[in-house]
Coordinates of C-alpha atoms in Angstrom, one line a residue:
X12 CA 11.4 -3.2 -142.7
X13 CA 11.1 -2.7 -139.0
X14 CA 8.4 -0.1 -138.1
X15 CA 8.1 -0.6 -134.3
X16 CA 9.5 -2.6 -131.4
X17 CA 8.6 -3.1 -127.8
X18 CA 11.2 -4.3 -125.3
X19 CA 9.9 -6.0 -122.1
X20 CA 11.3 -8.1 -119.3
X21 CA 10.2 -11.7 -119.1
X22 CA 10.1 -13.0 -115.5
X23 CA 7.3 -15.5 -115.2
X24 CA 6.2 -13.4 -112.2
X25 CA 4.8 -10.9 -114.6
X26 CA 1.9 -13.4 -115.0
X27 CA -0.4 -12.9 -112.0
X28 CA -1.3 -16.6 -111.9
X29 CA 2.3 -17.4 -111.4
X30 CA 3.1 -14.5 -109.1
X31 CA 0.0 -15.2 -106.9
X32 CA 0.3 -13.1 -103.7
X33 CA 3.4 -11.3 -105.1
X34 CA 1.5 -10.0 -108.2
X35 CA 1.3 -6.4 -107.0
X36 CA 5.0 -6.1 -106.8
X37 CA 5.3 -6.0 -110.6
X38 CA 2.1 -4.1 -111.4
X39 CA 4.0 -1.1 -112.7
X40 CA 6.1 -3.3 -115.0
X41 CA 3.0 -5.1 -116.2
X42 CA 1.2 -1.9 -117.0
X43 CA 4.3 -0.5 -118.9
X44 CA 4.4 -3.7 -120.9
X45 CA 0.7 -3.3 -121.8
X46 CA 1.4 0.2 -123.0
X47 CA 4.4 -1.1 -125.1
X48 CA 2.2 -3.7 -126.8
X49 CA -0.2 -1.0 -127.6
X50 CA 2.5 0.9 -129.5
X51 CA 3.1 -2.3 -131.6
X52 CA -0.6 -2.5 -132.4
X53 CA -0.7 1.1 -133.4
X54 CA 2.1 0.6 -135.9
X55 CA -0.2 -1.7 -138.0
X56 CA 2.5 -4.3 -138.8
X57 CA 2.1 -7.1 -141.4
X58 CA 4.2 -9.4 -139.2
X59 CA 5.0 -9.4 -135.4
X60 CA 7.9 -11.5 -134.3
X61 CA 8.3 -12.2 -130.6
X62 CA 12.0 -12.5 -129.8
X63 CA 13.0 -14.1 -126.5
X64 CA 16.1 -15.3 -124.7
X65 CA 16.7 -19.0 -123.9
X66 CA 19.4 -21.1 -122.3
X67 CA 19.5 -23.4 -125.3
X68 CA 22.2 -22.5 -127.9
X69 CA 21.5 -21.1 -131.3
X70 CA 18.1 -20.1 -132.5
X71 CA 14.7 -21.7 -133.2
X72 CA 11.4 -20.5 -134.6
X73 CA 7.8 -21.0 -133.5
X74 CA 4.7 -20.7 -135.5
X75 CA 1.5 -18.8 -134.5
X76 CA -0.4 -20.9 -132.0
X77 CA 2.6 -22.5 -130.4
X78 CA 1.9 -23.4 -126.8
X79 CA 3.7 -21.9 -123.8
X80 CA 3.3 -23.5 -120.3
X81 CA 4.0 -22.3 -116.8
X82 CA 3.7 -25.8 -115.4
X83 CA 7.5 -25.7 -114.6
X84 CA 6.7 -22.8 -112.1
X85 CA 4.0 -24.8 -110.3
X86 CA 1.0 -23.4 -112.2
X87 CA -1.3 -25.3 -114.4
X88 CA -1.6 -22.5 -116.9
X89 CA -0.9 -22.2 -120.6
X90 CA -0.9 -19.5 -123.3
X91 CA -0.6 -19.7 -127.1
X92 CA 1.4 -17.5 -129.3
X93 CA -0.6 -14.9 -131.2
X94 CA -4.0 -16.4 -130.1
X95 CA -6.4 -13.6 -129.0
X96 CA -8.3 -14.0 -125.7
X97 CA -7.6 -14.8 -122.2
X98 CA -4.9 -17.4 -121.4
X99 CA -6.3 -20.6 -119.8
X100 CA -5.4 -23.6 -117.7
X101 CA -3.1 -26.0 -119.4
X102 CA -4.5 -28.0 -122.3
X103 CA -2.9 -30.4 -124.7
X104 CA -0.8 -28.7 -127.3
X105 CA 2.5 -29.2 -129.0
X106 CA 4.9 -31.7 -127.7
X107 CA 6.9 -30.5 -124.7
X108 CA 10.1 -30.3 -126.9
X109 CA 8.4 -27.8 -129.1
X110 CA 6.8 -25.6 -126.4
X111 CA 7.8 -22.0 -126.1
X112 CA 10.7 -21.3 -123.8
X113 CA 9.7 -19.2 -120.7
X114 CA 10.6 -15.9 -122.3
X115 CA 8.3 -16.5 -125.3
X116 CA 5.6 -17.8 -123.1
X117 CA 5.6 -14.5 -121.2
X118 CA 5.5 -12.7 -124.6
X119 CA 2.5 -14.9 -125.7
X120 CA 0.8 -14.0 -122.4
X121 CA 1.3 -10.3 -123.0
X122 CA -0.2 -10.6 -126.4
X123 CA -3.1 -12.6 -125.1
X124 CA -3.7 -10.1 -122.4
X125 CA -3.9 -7.4 -125.1
X126 CA -6.2 -9.6 -127.2
X127 CA -3.7 -9.3 -130.1
X128 CA -5.4 -9.7 -133.5
X129 CA -3.5 -7.1 -135.5
X130 CA -1.1 -9.2 -137.6
X131 CA 0.2 -12.7 -137.9
X132 CA 2.7 -13.7 -135.1
X133 CA 5.8 -15.8 -135.1
X134 CA 8.4 -16.6 -132.4
X135 CA 12.2 -16.6 -132.4
X136 CA 14.2 -18.2 -129.6
X137 CA 17.7 -16.7 -129.2
X138 CA 20.4 -18.5 -127.2
X139 CA 21.9 -16.3 -124.4
X140 CA 25.4 -16.9 -125.7
X141 CA 24.7 -16.2 -129.4
X142 CA 27.5 -14.0 -130.7
X143 CA 26.6 -10.3 -131.4
X144 CA 27.2 -10.5 -135.1
X145 CA 24.9 -13.5 -135.4
X146 CA 22.2 -11.7 -133.4
X147 CA 22.5 -8.7 -135.8
X148 CA 22.3 -11.1 -138.8
X149 CA 19.1 -12.6 -137.4
X150 CA 17.7 -9.1 -136.9
X151 CA 18.4 -8.1 -140.4
X152 CA 16.7 -11.2 -141.7
X153 CA 13.6 -10.5 -139.6
X154 CA 13.4 -6.9 -140.8
X155 CA 13.3 -8.2 -144.4
X156 CA 10.5 -10.6 -143.8
X157 CA 7.7 -8.2 -144.6
X158 CA 7.0 -4.6 -145.6
X159 CA 6.0 -3.7 -142.1
X160 CA 7.6 -5.8 -139.3
X161 CA 7.3 -5.2 -135.6
X162 CA 9.2 -6.9 -132.8
X163 CA 8.3 -7.8 -129.2
X164 CA 11.6 -8.3 -127.6
X165 CA 11.8 -10.2 -124.3
X166 CA 14.8 -10.2 -122.1
X167 CA 16.1 -9.2 -118.6
X168 CA 19.1 -7.2 -117.6
X169 CA 21.7 -8.4 -115.0
X170 CA 20.6 -10.7 -112.2
X171 CA 23.4 -9.4 -109.9
X172 CA 22.1 -6.1 -108.5
X173 CA 21.8 -7.0 -104.8
X174 CA 23.0 -9.5 -102.3
X175 CA 19.8 -11.5 -102.6
X176 CA 19.7 -11.4 -106.4
X177 CA 19.9 -14.8 -108.3
X178 CA 23.5 -14.1 -109.3
X179 CA 24.5 -12.4 -106.0
X180 CA 25.9 -8.9 -106.0
X181 CA 28.3 -7.9 -108.7
X182 CA 29.5 -4.3 -108.8
X183 CA 29.6 -4.3 -112.6
X184 CA 25.9 -5.0 -112.9
X185 CA 24.6 -1.5 -112.2
X186 CA 26.8 0.1 -114.9
X187 CA 25.9 -2.6 -117.4
X188 CA 22.2 -2.2 -116.8
X189 CA 22.4 1.6 -117.0
X190 CA 24.2 1.4 -120.4
X191 CA 21.6 -1.1 -121.7
X192 CA 18.7 1.0 -120.5
X193 CA 20.1 4.2 -122.0
X194 CA 20.6 2.4 -125.4
X195 CA 17.1 0.9 -125.3
X196 CA 15.5 4.2 -124.3
X197 CA 17.2 6.1 -127.1
X198 CA 17.1 3.5 -129.8
X199 CA 20.9 3.5 -130.0
X200 CA 21.6 0.5 -132.2
X201 CA 25.4 1.0 -132.1
X202 CA 25.4 1.0 -128.3
X203 CA 23.3 -2.1 -128.1
X204 CA 25.6 -3.8 -130.6
X205 CA 28.6 -2.9 -128.5
X206 CA 27.3 -4.6 -125.3
X207 CA 29.9 -7.1 -124.1
X208 CA 28.5 -10.7 -124.6
X209 CA 30.9 -12.2 -122.1
X210 CA 30.2 -9.6 -119.4
X211 CA 26.4 -10.1 -120.0
X212 CA 26.7 -13.8 -119.6
X213 CA 28.7 -13.4 -116.4
X214 CA 26.0 -11.0 -115.1
X215 CA 23.3 -13.4 -116.2
X216 CA 21.8 -10.6 -118.4
X217 CA 19.8 -12.9 -120.7
X218 CA 18.4 -9.9 -122.6
X219 CA 21.7 -9.1 -124.3
X220 CA 21.1 -11.4 -127.3
X221 CA 17.5 -10.4 -128.0
X222 CA 18.5 -6.7 -127.7
X223 CA 21.2 -7.2 -130.3
X224 CA 18.7 -8.9 -132.6
X225 CA 16.7 -5.7 -132.3
X226 CA 19.7 -3.6 -133.0
X227 CA 20.3 -5.5 -136.3
X228 CA 16.7 -5.3 -137.3
X229 CA 16.6 -1.5 -136.7
X230 CA 19.6 -0.7 -138.8
X231 CA 18.7 2.2 -141.0
X232 CA 15.0 2.3 -139.9
X233 CA 15.3 5.7 -138.2
X234 CA 13.2 4.7 -135.2
X235 CA 13.0 6.8 -132.0
X236 CA 13.1 5.3 -128.6
X237 CA 11.3 5.9 -125.3
X238 CA 11.9 4.4 -121.9
X239 CA 8.7 3.5 -120.1
X240 CA 10.0 1.6 -117.1
X241 CA 13.3 0.8 -115.4
X242 CA 13.8 -0.9 -112.0
X243 CA 15.5 -3.8 -110.3
X244 CA 13.0 -5.8 -108.2
X245 CA 14.4 -9.0 -106.8
X246 CA 17.9 -7.7 -107.8
X247 CA 17.3 -8.2 -111.6
X248 CA 17.3 -5.3 -114.1
X249 CA 14.0 -4.9 -115.9
X250 CA 13.5 -2.4 -118.7
X251 CA 10.4 -1.6 -120.8
X252 CA 11.0 0.6 -123.9
X253 CA 9.3 1.3 -127.2
X254 CA 10.8 2.2 -130.6
X255 CA 8.6 3.8 -133.3

């Protein structure tokens, strides 16, 4: 069953080597993510599943050690899922078609930064347009995988908070993000399950599907939530929360 979860945003700019001179701008989010991963370690899981959004449809799984690269962002830098130690410059790994999507690469970097060695790790890619009921079904499946399961859930809120945001300004974005942050901060599975998938897609809120996987996994688990960080740098909604 699910014993803990951490919810983090997944902009590649979280990785200082990618952000370069802009790295200090997300320092608070980076620190909150580190605290959230610490909660996962304290839960002593048998299995940690890193769940991240992707533009591809459907779902796909990744084994421990799968490679994530930031070469697409102009940086010769790679990380490996569930491998303790400091991420390093790009080295040969799995074929490009089997590499982690950016969200899971960020998750792998967060675990490497924390020198994760507490449980075996797997990855799950979730398509941004996956229907809510399918997300919940995936979550329930994950929760049944081991006696003590933890999730690291990667996904961003709307990308329409300001005129300079990737999706331009949309007046609906602030309300959507507020509802999502409230649900994530209180471990409200019903509220997460009720998030409108069509509205989320229109607002470019890639986190909706991973959050609804979490909602399915947490059904009946009785977890409590805590919001660690909420902001909208670059016009994108970012939330860090823990459930335990």
